[in-house]
Amino acid sequence: MSFGKILTAMVTPLNEQLEVDYEAAKQLALHLIDHGNDGIVVAGTTGESPTISSEEKLELFKVVKEAVGPRGVVIAGIGSYSTAESVALAKKAAALGVDGLMAVVPYYNKPSQEGLYQHFRTIAEATPLPLMLYNIPGRTSINMLPETVLRLSEIPNITALKEACGMMDQVSELKRILPENFAVYSGDDSLTLPMLALGCNGIISVAGHVVGDEMKSMVDAWFAGDTQTALKWHLKLLPMFKGMFVTTNPVPVKYLLKYQGIEAGGVRLPLVDAGDKEKAFLDDLYRQIKG
């Protein structure tokens, strides 16, 4: 199946007691679908997956899929540094009717490329759902090489890659060697247009929470062949793409959602809320981009 062109890695709304607010999660999911997104990734890094329990993740998968229904795809973030735990969560997520799974390169334990292959193969074989790989060396300390992705692409239900290596030569090599029907998504908002120019399929976004409609205009313009309009949107949105990481994601985006009339709450430790200087910067950034 096609996951679409623009998906947002959704934050996990929390209440004042820092409990997951499932009703707010449903409303946010619908807001994202209404504003430029073809789908949603639930319980990814932006969703604070390291500090959200498996039980909370499963309830999020359930309520978000029920809310979105057929209007957009829902991809469940099930990956961790434990293959066995990732498999167990994948099986439970599949039973809830999500449309696909995403698994990040295992972090902290630093497996070899063969270990990466066996990890993702084992997850893929646990369910028939399409699986998206997620490579983000800046967080995991391991870079999954194009040759490993090529091996994994031979597994029928491994169908896509979220690539956040930040290296255009690596993206070029991926597109050179991978099958044409294997989807590659940018994992960095600021690299969406450059990666589309290399033949990639879309973006798994953070900024889509705030500028989803504008990103849709950029991506639609690119695929319509209007490269100049796409470039204008990229340059206009670039300060937002970069500024959203003034401190650790998802702290800035949770703060900026208030401008959309959405209260997403705070973050769980070890993350902390934005400081006064960061809030002032984000206030100015929003006014600059959205006017």
PDB file of C-alpha atoms in Angstrom:
ATOM      1  CA  MET A   1       0.000   0.000   0.000  1.00  0.00           C
ATOM      2  CA  SER A   2       1.026   3.627  -0.445  1.00  0.00           C
ATOM      3  CA  PHE A   3       1.533   5.572   2.765  1.00  0.00           C
ATOM      4  CA  GLY A   4       1.028   8.881   0.908  1.00  0.00           C
ATOM      5  CA  LYS A   5       3.339  11.874   0.522  1.00  0.00           C
ATOM      6  CA  ILE A   6       3.051  13.780   3.825  1.00  0.00           C
ATOM      7  CA  LEU A   7       2.779  12.100   7.200  1.00  0.00           C
ATOM      8  CA  THR A   8       3.323  13.773  10.538  1.00  0.00           C
ATOM      9  CA  ALA A   9       5.017  12.044  13.441  1.00  0.00           C
ATOM     10  CA  MET A  10       2.364  13.056  15.966  1.00  0.00           C
ATOM     11  CA  VAL A  11       3.143  14.337  19.448  1.00  0.00           C
ATOM     12  CA  THR A  12       1.483  12.563  22.348  1.00  0.00           C
ATOM     13  CA  PRO A  13      -0.797  15.008  24.198  1.00  0.00           C
ATOM     14  CA  LEU A  14      -0.455  14.890  27.972  1.00  0.00           C
ATOM     15  CA  ASN A  15      -2.717  16.347  30.659  1.00  0.00           C
ATOM     16  CA  GLU A  16      -1.624  18.388  33.681  1.00  0.00           C
ATOM     17  CA  GLN A  17      -0.657  15.177  35.508  1.00  0.00           C
ATOM     18  CA  LEU A  18       1.433  14.158  32.454  1.00  0.00           C
ATOM     19  CA  GLU A  19      -0.947  11.293  31.724  1.00  0.00           C
ATOM     20  CA  VAL A  20      -1.736  10.531  28.085  1.00  0.00           C
ATOM     21  CA  ASP A  21      -4.793  12.515  26.991  1.00  0.00           C
ATOM     22  CA  TYR A  22      -6.447  10.127  24.547  1.00  0.00           C
ATOM     23  CA  GLU A  23      -9.310  12.460  23.665  1.00  0.00           C
ATOM     24  CA  ALA A  24      -6.827  15.195  22.791  1.00  0.00           C
ATOM     25  CA  ALA A  25      -4.873  12.661  20.721  1.00  0.00           C
ATOM     26  CA  LYS A  26      -7.977  11.892  18.665  1.00  0.00           C
ATOM     27  CA  GLN A  27      -8.655  15.588  18.083  1.00  0.00           C
ATOM     28  CA  LEU A  28      -5.049  16.250  17.108  1.00  0.00           C
ATOM     29  CA  ALA A  29      -5.062  13.338  14.683  1.00  0.00           C
ATOM     30  CA  LEU A  30      -8.159  14.711  12.959  1.00  0.00           C
ATOM     31  CA  HIS A  31      -6.608  18.188  12.856  1.00  0.00           C
ATOM     32  CA  LEU A  32      -3.548  16.791  11.098  1.00  0.00           C
ATOM     33  CA  ILE A  33      -5.628  14.932   8.522  1.00  0.00           C
ATOM     34  CA  ASP A  34      -7.614  18.127   7.919  1.00  0.00           C
ATOM     35  CA  HIS A  35      -4.426  20.121   7.337  1.00  0.00           C
ATOM     36  CA  GLY A  36      -2.308  18.590   4.641  1.00  0.00           C
ATOM     37  CA  ASN A  37      -1.424  15.163   6.002  1.00  0.00           C
ATOM     38  CA  ASP A  38      -2.047  11.844   4.282  1.00  0.00           C
ATOM     39  CA  GLY A  39      -1.342   9.958   7.471  1.00  0.00           C
ATOM     40  CA  ILE A  40       0.075   9.906  10.972  1.00  0.00           C
ATOM     41  CA  VAL A  41       2.898   8.103  12.725  1.00  0.00           C
ATOM     42  CA  VAL A  42       1.893   7.366  16.325  1.00  0.00           C
ATOM     43  CA  ALA A  43       4.406   6.834  19.139  1.00  0.00           C
ATOM     44  CA  GLY A  44       7.514   7.744  17.208  1.00  0.00           C
ATOM     45  CA  THR A  45      10.304   9.776  18.774  1.00  0.00           C
ATOM     46  CA  THR A  46       8.201  12.939  18.416  1.00  0.00           C
ATOM     47  CA  GLY A  47       5.485  11.050  20.300  1.00  0.00           C
ATOM     48  CA  GLU A  48       7.899  10.576  23.226  1.00  0.00           C
ATOM     49  CA  SER A  49       8.123   6.835  22.601  1.00  0.00           C
ATOM     50  CA  PRO A  50      10.968   6.273  25.100  1.00  0.00           C
ATOM     51  CA  THR A  51       8.756   7.428  28.003  1.00  0.00           C
ATOM     52  CA  ILE A  52       5.362   6.162  26.804  1.00  0.00           C
ATOM     53  CA  SER A  53       4.549   2.670  28.054  1.00  0.00           C
ATOM     54  CA  SER A  54       3.558  -0.194  25.763  1.00  0.00           C
ATOM     55  CA  GLU A  55       0.032  -0.095  27.205  1.00  0.00           C
ATOM     56  CA  GLU A  56      -0.241   3.611  26.469  1.00  0.00           C
ATOM     57  CA  LYS A  57       1.083   3.109  22.942  1.00  0.00           C
ATOM     58  CA  LEU A  58      -1.491   0.411  22.213  1.00  0.00           C
ATOM     59  CA  GLU A  59      -4.341   2.597  23.427  1.00  0.00           C
ATOM     60  CA  LEU A  60      -3.025   5.452  21.290  1.00  0.00           C
ATOM     61  CA  PHE A  61      -2.887   3.195  18.221  1.00  0.00           C
ATOM     62  CA  LYS A  62      -6.464   2.144  18.880  1.00  0.00           C
ATOM     63  CA  VAL A  63      -8.039   5.537  19.479  1.00  0.00           C
ATOM     64  CA  VAL A  64      -6.159   7.316  16.700  1.00  0.00           C
ATOM     65  CA  LYS A  65      -7.071   4.681  14.115  1.00  0.00           C
ATOM     66  CA  GLU A  66     -10.699   4.787  15.226  1.00  0.00           C
ATOM     67  CA  ALA A  67     -10.704   8.582  14.929  1.00  0.00           C
ATOM     68  CA  VAL A  68      -9.001   8.764  11.542  1.00  0.00           C
ATOM     69  CA  GLY A  69     -10.784   5.798   9.978  1.00  0.00           C
ATOM     70  CA  PRO A  70     -10.336   5.588   6.203  1.00  0.00           C
ATOM     71  CA  ARG A  71      -9.357   9.256   5.849  1.00  0.00           C
ATOM     72  CA  GLY A  72      -5.658   8.621   6.416  1.00  0.00           C
ATOM     73  CA  VAL A  73      -3.109   5.952   7.202  1.00  0.00           C
ATOM     74  CA  VAL A  74      -2.005   5.293  10.769  1.00  0.00           C
ATOM     75  CA  ILE A  75       1.475   3.880  11.263  1.00  0.00           C
ATOM     76  CA  ALA A  76       2.351   2.476  14.675  1.00  0.00           C
ATOM     77  CA  GLY A  77       5.811   3.149  16.051  1.00  0.00           C
ATOM     78  CA  ILE A  78       6.795  -0.194  17.555  1.00  0.00           C
ATOM     79  CA  GLY A  79      10.594  -0.208  17.409  1.00  0.00           C
ATOM     80  CA  SER A  80      13.055  -0.240  20.290  1.00  0.00           C
ATOM     81  CA  TYR A  81      16.510  -1.603  21.103  1.00  0.00           C
ATOM     82  CA  SER A  82      14.930  -4.956  21.953  1.00  0.00           C
ATOM     83  CA  THR A  83      13.918  -7.176  19.047  1.00  0.00           C
ATOM     84  CA  ALA A  84      11.681  -9.341  21.216  1.00  0.00           C
ATOM     85  CA  GLU A  85       9.830  -6.353  22.675  1.00  0.00           C
ATOM     86  CA  SER A  86       9.455  -4.806  19.208  1.00  0.00           C
ATOM     87  CA  VAL A  87       7.964  -8.052  17.880  1.00  0.00           C
ATOM     88  CA  ALA A  88       5.527  -8.316  20.790  1.00  0.00           C
ATOM     89  CA  LEU A  89       4.332  -4.735  20.299  1.00  0.00           C
ATOM     90  CA  ALA A  90       4.096  -5.210  16.521  1.00  0.00           C
ATOM     91  CA  LYS A  91       1.775  -8.193  16.948  1.00  0.00           C
ATOM     92  CA  LYS A  92      -0.484  -6.334  19.354  1.00  0.00           C
ATOM     93  CA  ALA A  93      -0.550  -3.220  17.146  1.00  0.00           C
ATOM     94  CA  ALA A  94      -1.464  -5.301  14.094  1.00  0.00           C
ATOM     95  CA  ALA A  95      -4.457  -6.711  15.954  1.00  0.00           C
ATOM     96  CA  LEU A  96      -5.774  -3.154  16.451  1.00  0.00           C
ATOM     97  CA  GLY A  97      -6.136  -2.478  12.738  1.00  0.00           C
ATOM     98  CA  VAL A  98      -3.332   0.013  12.107  1.00  0.00           C
ATOM     99  CA  ASP A  99      -2.228   0.370   8.505  1.00  0.00           C
ATOM    100  CA  GLY A 100       1.482  -0.144   8.973  1.00  0.00           C
ATOM    101  CA  LEU A 101       4.396  -0.291  11.377  1.00  0.00           C
ATOM    102  CA  MET A 102       7.563   1.743  11.796  1.00  0.00           C
ATOM    103  CA  ALA A 103      10.675   0.490  13.572  1.00  0.00           C
ATOM    104  CA  VAL A 104      13.724   2.580  14.356  1.00  0.00           C
ATOM    105  CA  VAL A 105      17.305   1.342  14.140  1.00  0.00           C
ATOM    106  CA  PRO A 106      18.071  -0.119  17.583  1.00  0.00           C
ATOM    107  CA  TYR A 107      19.716   2.473  19.788  1.00  0.00           C
ATOM    108  CA  TYR A 108      22.313   2.193  22.540  1.00  0.00           C
ATOM    109  CA  ASN A 109      23.328  -1.436  21.975  1.00  0.00           C
ATOM    110  CA  LYS A 110      25.031  -0.675  18.606  1.00  0.00           C
ATOM    111  CA  PRO A 111      24.377  -3.822  16.540  1.00  0.00           C
ATOM    112  CA  SER A 112      26.347  -4.666  13.407  1.00  0.00           C
ATOM    113  CA  GLN A 113      24.823  -4.354   9.943  1.00  0.00           C
ATOM    114  CA  GLU A 114      24.027  -8.071  10.112  1.00  0.00           C
ATOM    115  CA  GLY A 115      22.369  -7.477  13.473  1.00  0.00           C
ATOM    116  CA  LEU A 116      20.259  -4.721  11.916  1.00  0.00           C
ATOM    117  CA  TYR A 117      19.212  -7.038   9.111  1.00  0.00           C
ATOM    118  CA  GLN A 118      18.203  -9.816  11.486  1.00  0.00           C
ATOM    119  CA  HIS A 119      16.380  -7.362  13.794  1.00  0.00           C
ATOM    120  CA  PHE A 120      14.191  -5.910  11.056  1.00  0.00           C
ATOM    121  CA  ARG A 121      13.673  -9.255   9.330  1.00  0.00           C
ATOM    122  CA  THR A 122      12.393 -10.736  12.578  1.00  0.00           C
ATOM    123  CA  ILE A 123       9.959  -7.850  13.113  1.00  0.00           C
ATOM    124  CA  ALA A 124       8.716  -8.036   9.524  1.00  0.00           C
ATOM    125  CA  GLU A 125       8.054 -11.763   9.792  1.00  0.00           C
ATOM    126  CA  ALA A 126       5.922 -11.266  12.912  1.00  0.00           C
ATOM    127  CA  THR A 127       2.985  -9.667  11.041  1.00  0.00           C
ATOM    128  CA  PRO A 128       1.822  -9.230   7.441  1.00  0.00           C
ATOM    129  CA  LEU A 129       1.620  -5.432   7.840  1.00  0.00           C
ATOM    130  CA  PRO A 130       3.900  -3.202   5.767  1.00  0.00           C
ATOM    131  CA  LEU A 131       6.947  -2.133   7.758  1.00  0.00           C
ATOM    132  CA  MET A 132       8.784   1.169   7.426  1.00  0.00           C
ATOM    133  CA  LEU A 133      12.423   1.228   8.516  1.00  0.00           C
ATOM    134  CA  TYR A 134      13.716   4.335  10.314  1.00  0.00           C
ATOM    135  CA  ASN A 135      17.370   5.352  10.100  1.00  0.00           C
ATOM    136  CA  ILE A 136      18.419   8.250  12.339  1.00  0.00           C
ATOM    137  CA  PRO A 137      22.118   7.953  13.239  1.00  0.00           C
ATOM    138  CA  GLY A 138      22.105  11.162  15.273  1.00  0.00           C
ATOM    139  CA  ARG A 139      19.880   9.487  17.869  1.00  0.00           C
ATOM    140  CA  THR A 140      20.884   5.833  17.548  1.00  0.00           C
ATOM    141  CA  SER A 141      24.685   6.153  16.974  1.00  0.00           C
ATOM    142  CA  ILE A 142      24.365   3.576  14.165  1.00  0.00           C
ATOM    143  CA  ASN A 143      23.977   4.338  10.454  1.00  0.00           C
ATOM    144  CA  MET A 144      22.088   1.662   8.528  1.00  0.00           C
ATOM    145  CA  LEU A 145      23.956   1.412   5.243  1.00  0.00           C
ATOM    146  CA  PRO A 146      22.274   1.339   1.825  1.00  0.00           C
ATOM    147  CA  GLU A 147      23.454  -2.225   1.260  1.00  0.00           C
ATOM    148  CA  THR A 148      21.584  -3.332   4.394  1.00  0.00           C
ATOM    149  CA  VAL A 149      18.427  -1.525   3.264  1.00  0.00           C
ATOM    150  CA  LEU A 150      18.745  -3.253  -0.114  1.00  0.00           C
ATOM    151  CA  ARG A 151      18.854  -6.671   1.575  1.00  0.00           C
ATOM    152  CA  LEU A 152      15.833  -5.767   3.681  1.00  0.00           C
ATOM    153  CA  SER A 153      13.899  -4.539   0.634  1.00  0.00           C
ATOM    154  CA  GLU A 154      13.816  -8.137  -0.576  1.00  0.00           C
ATOM    155  CA  ILE A 155      11.471  -9.001   2.321  1.00  0.00           C
ATOM    156  CA  PRO A 156       7.990  -8.508   0.826  1.00  0.00           C
ATOM    157  CA  ASN A 157       6.387  -6.464   3.603  1.00  0.00           C
ATOM    158  CA  ILE A 158       9.360  -4.166   4.227  1.00  0.00           C
ATOM    159  CA  THR A 159       8.201  -1.456   1.872  1.00  0.00           C
ATOM    160  CA  ALA A 160       9.616   1.909   2.982  1.00  0.00           C
ATOM    161  CA  LEU A 161      12.402   3.789   4.737  1.00  0.00           C
ATOM    162  CA  LYS A 162      12.345   6.978   6.777  1.00  0.00           C
ATOM    163  CA  GLU A 163      15.848   8.289   6.147  1.00  0.00           C
ATOM    164  CA  ALA A 164      17.257  10.891   8.532  1.00  0.00           C
ATOM    165  CA  CYS A 165      20.980  10.417   7.957  1.00  0.00           C
ATOM    166  CA  GLY A 166      21.307  13.954   6.579  1.00  0.00           C
ATOM    167  CA  MET A 167      23.713  12.794   3.845  1.00  0.00           C
ATOM    168  CA  MET A 168      22.518  13.379   0.296  1.00  0.00           C
ATOM    169  CA  ASP A 169      25.180  11.052  -1.115  1.00  0.00           C
ATOM    170  CA  GLN A 170      23.695   8.236   0.974  1.00  0.00           C
ATOM    171  CA  VAL A 171      20.191   9.131  -0.212  1.00  0.00           C
ATOM    172  CA  SER A 172      21.453   9.110  -3.798  1.00  0.00           C
ATOM    173  CA  GLU A 173      22.962   5.671  -3.301  1.00  0.00           C
ATOM    174  CA  LEU A 174      19.717   4.401  -1.792  1.00  0.00           C
ATOM    175  CA  LYS A 175      17.756   5.597  -4.804  1.00  0.00           C
ATOM    176  CA  ARG A 176      20.384   4.164  -7.148  1.00  0.00           C
ATOM    177  CA  ILE A 177      20.250   0.627  -5.790  1.00  0.00           C
ATOM    178  CA  LEU A 178      16.775   0.153  -4.298  1.00  0.00           C
ATOM    179  CA  PRO A 179      13.809  -1.212  -6.259  1.00  0.00           C
ATOM    180  CA  GLU A 180      11.703   1.520  -7.826  1.00  0.00           C
ATOM    181  CA  ASN A 181       8.647   0.554  -5.759  1.00  0.00           C
ATOM    182  CA  PHE A 182      10.487   0.855  -2.436  1.00  0.00           C
ATOM    183  CA  ALA A 183       9.471   4.165  -0.853  1.00  0.00           C
ATOM    184  CA  VAL A 184      12.025   6.508   0.714  1.00  0.00           C
ATOM    185  CA  TYR A 185      10.820   9.356   2.934  1.00  0.00           C
ATOM    186  CA  SER A 186      12.763  12.271   4.304  1.00  0.00           C
ATOM    187  CA  GLY A 187      13.054  12.233   8.083  1.00  0.00           C
ATOM    188  CA  ASP A 188      14.069  15.904   8.144  1.00  0.00           C
ATOM    189  CA  ASP A 189      11.615  18.650   7.180  1.00  0.00           C
ATOM    190  CA  SER A 190      14.381  20.860   5.801  1.00  0.00           C
ATOM    191  CA  LEU A 191      15.537  18.090   3.441  1.00  0.00           C
ATOM    192  CA  THR A 192      12.104  17.322   2.005  1.00  0.00           C
ATOM    193  CA  LEU A 193      12.592  19.212  -1.248  1.00  0.00           C
ATOM    194  CA  PRO A 194      16.212  18.098  -1.811  1.00  0.00           C
ATOM    195  CA  MET A 195      15.182  14.488  -1.260  1.00  0.00           C
ATOM    196  CA  LEU A 196      12.179  14.811  -3.564  1.00  0.00           C
ATOM    197  CA  ALA A 197      14.631  16.057  -6.196  1.00  0.00           C
ATOM    198  CA  LEU A 198      16.558  12.802  -5.715  1.00  0.00           C
ATOM    199  CA  GLY A 199      13.425  10.773  -6.402  1.00  0.00           C
ATOM    200  CA  CYS A 200      12.147  10.213  -2.877  1.00  0.00           C
ATOM    201  CA  ASN A 201       8.474   9.846  -2.048  1.00  0.00           C
ATOM    202  CA  GLY A 202       7.649  12.349   0.696  1.00  0.00           C
ATOM    203  CA  ILE A 203       8.239  13.387   4.291  1.00  0.00           C
ATOM    204  CA  ILE A 204       7.627  12.067   7.791  1.00  0.00           C
ATOM    205  CA  SER A 205       7.280  15.493   9.347  1.00  0.00           C
ATOM    206  CA  VAL A 206       7.435  17.377  12.627  1.00  0.00           C
ATOM    207  CA  ALA A 207       6.584  20.770  11.141  1.00  0.00           C
ATOM    208  CA  GLY A 208       3.415  19.269   9.671  1.00  0.00           C
ATOM    209  CA  HIS A 209       1.796  19.942  13.047  1.00  0.00           C
ATOM    210  CA  VAL A 210       2.025  23.687  12.384  1.00  0.00           C
ATOM    211  CA  VAL A 211       2.499  24.229   8.631  1.00  0.00           C
ATOM    212  CA  GLY A 212       0.839  21.140   7.186  1.00  0.00           C
ATOM    213  CA  ASP A 213      -1.168  23.038   4.572  1.00  0.00           C
ATOM    214  CA  GLU A 214       1.911  24.938   3.438  1.00  0.00           C
ATOM    215  CA  MET A 215       3.942  21.740   3.197  1.00  0.00           C
ATOM    216  CA  LYS A 216       1.208  20.176   1.104  1.00  0.00           C
ATOM    217  CA  SER A 217       1.419  23.161  -1.257  1.00  0.00           C
ATOM    218  CA  MET A 218       5.178  22.641  -1.561  1.00  0.00           C
ATOM    219  CA  VAL A 219       4.979  18.891  -2.145  1.00  0.00           C
ATOM    220  CA  ASP A 220       2.011  19.131  -4.527  1.00  0.00           C
ATOM    221  CA  ALA A 221       3.837  21.791  -6.536  1.00  0.00           C
ATOM    222  CA  TRP A 222       6.883  19.555  -6.841  1.00  0.00           C
ATOM    223  CA  PHE A 223       4.920  16.550  -8.067  1.00  0.00           C
ATOM    224  CA  ALA A 224       2.998  18.794 -10.488  1.00  0.00           C
ATOM    225  CA  GLY A 225       6.298  19.831 -12.056  1.00  0.00           C
ATOM    226  CA  ASP A 226       6.149  23.394 -10.706  1.00  0.00           C
ATOM    227  CA  THR A 227       9.621  23.371  -9.225  1.00  0.00           C
ATOM    228  CA  GLN A 228       9.840  27.140  -8.792  1.00  0.00           C
ATOM    229  CA  THR A 229       6.734  27.251  -6.594  1.00  0.00           C
ATOM    230  CA  ALA A 230       8.038  24.301  -4.605  1.00  0.00           C
ATOM    231  CA  LEU A 231      11.336  26.131  -4.097  1.00  0.00           C
ATOM    232  CA  LYS A 232       9.556  29.301  -2.943  1.00  0.00           C
ATOM    233  CA  TRP A 233       7.662  27.308  -0.325  1.00  0.00           C
ATOM    234  CA  HIS A 234      10.840  25.545   0.803  1.00  0.00           C
ATOM    235  CA  LEU A 235      12.666  28.824   1.312  1.00  0.00           C
ATOM    236  CA  LYS A 236       9.714  30.397   3.109  1.00  0.00           C
ATOM    237  CA  LEU A 237       9.312  27.447   5.460  1.00  0.00           C
ATOM    238  CA  LEU A 238      13.017  26.796   6.065  1.00  0.00           C
ATOM    239  CA  PRO A 239      13.211  28.949   9.236  1.00  0.00           C
ATOM    240  CA  MET A 240      10.314  26.929  10.696  1.00  0.00           C
ATOM    241  CA  PHE A 241      11.892  23.641   9.664  1.00  0.00           C
ATOM    242  CA  LYS A 242      15.125  24.535  11.450  1.00  0.00           C
ATOM    243  CA  GLY A 243      13.712  26.612  14.297  1.00  0.00           C
ATOM    244  CA  MET A 244      11.509  23.785  15.532  1.00  0.00           C
ATOM    245  CA  PHE A 245      14.696  22.188  16.830  1.00  0.00           C
ATOM    246  CA  VAL A 246      15.838  25.136  18.942  1.00  0.00           C
ATOM    247  CA  THR A 247      15.624  22.628  21.780  1.00  0.00           C
ATOM    248  CA  THR A 248      14.925  18.906  21.910  1.00  0.00           C
ATOM    249  CA  ASN A 249      12.020  17.660  19.805  1.00  0.00           C
ATOM    250  CA  PRO A 250       9.065  17.535  20.654  1.00  0.00           C
ATOM    251  CA  VAL A 251       9.367  20.415  23.138  1.00  0.00           C
ATOM    252  CA  PRO A 252       9.109  23.222  20.541  1.00  0.00           C
ATOM    253  CA  VAL A 253       6.283  21.708  18.514  1.00  0.00           C
ATOM    254  CA  LYS A 254       4.201  21.074  21.626  1.00  0.00           C
ATOM    255  CA  TYR A 255       4.639  24.738  22.506  1.00  0.00           C
ATOM    256  CA  LEU A 256       3.757  25.946  18.994  1.00  0.00           C
ATOM    257  CA  LEU A 257       0.584  23.875  18.804  1.00  0.00           C
ATOM    258  CA  LYS A 258      -1.097  26.416  21.069  1.00  0.00           C
ATOM    259  CA  TYR A 259      -1.212  28.747  18.060  1.00  0.00           C
ATOM    260  CA  GLN A 260      -3.396  26.154  16.339  1.00  0.00           C
ATOM    261  CA  GLY A 261      -5.754  26.196  19.319  1.00  0.00           C
ATOM    262  CA  ILE A 262      -4.446  22.790  20.425  1.00  0.00           C
ATOM    263  CA  GLU A 263      -3.227  22.085  23.943  1.00  0.00           C
ATOM    264  CA  ALA A 264      -0.751  19.207  23.854  1.00  0.00           C
ATOM    265  CA  GLY A 265       0.530  19.609  27.402  1.00  0.00           C
ATOM    266  CA  GLY A 266       4.059  19.257  28.655  1.00  0.00           C
ATOM    267  CA  VAL A 267       6.695  16.569  28.272  1.00  0.00           C
ATOM    268  CA  ARG A 268       7.814  13.735  30.517  1.00  0.00           C
ATOM    269  CA  LEU A 269      11.232  13.695  32.151  1.00  0.00           C
ATOM    270  CA  PRO A 270      14.025  13.600  31.204  1.00  0.00           C
ATOM    271  CA  LEU A 271      12.688  16.197  28.756  1.00  0.00           C
ATOM    272  CA  VAL A 272      11.690  19.590  30.165  1.00  0.00           C
ATOM    273  CA  ASP A 273       9.527  22.389  28.825  1.00  0.00           C
ATOM    274  CA  ALA A 274      10.925  25.257  26.764  1.00  0.00           C
ATOM    275  CA  GLY A 275      12.603  28.062  28.660  1.00  0.00           C
ATOM    276  CA  ASP A 276      11.631  31.736  28.389  1.00  0.00           C
ATOM    277  CA  LYS A 277      14.244  32.524  25.705  1.00  0.00           C
ATOM    278  CA  GLU A 278      13.175  29.511  23.653  1.00  0.00           C
ATOM    279  CA  LYS A 279       9.516  30.474  23.958  1.00  0.00           C
ATOM    280  CA  ALA A 280      10.282  34.034  22.819  1.00  0.00           C
ATOM    281  CA  PHE A 281      12.212  32.656  19.845  1.00  0.00           C
ATOM    282  CA  LEU A 282       9.335  30.326  18.919  1.00  0.00           C
ATOM    283  CA  ASP A 283       6.776  33.128  19.271  1.00  0.00           C
ATOM    284  CA  ASP A 284       8.780  35.261  16.835  1.00  0.00           C
ATOM    285  CA  LEU A 285       9.259  32.308  14.497  1.00  0.00           C
ATOM    286  CA  TYR A 286       5.550  31.601  14.316  1.00  0.00           C
ATOM    287  CA  ARG A 287       4.728  35.253  13.588  1.00  0.00           C
ATOM    288  CA  GLN A 288       7.441  35.342  10.914  1.00  0.00           C
ATOM    289  CA  ILE A 289       6.138  32.288   9.054  1.00  0.00           C
ATOM    290  CA  LYS A 290       2.404  32.455   9.639  1.00  0.00           C
ATOM    291  CA  GLY A 291       1.991  36.227   9.912  1.00  0.00           C
TER     292      GLY A 291
END
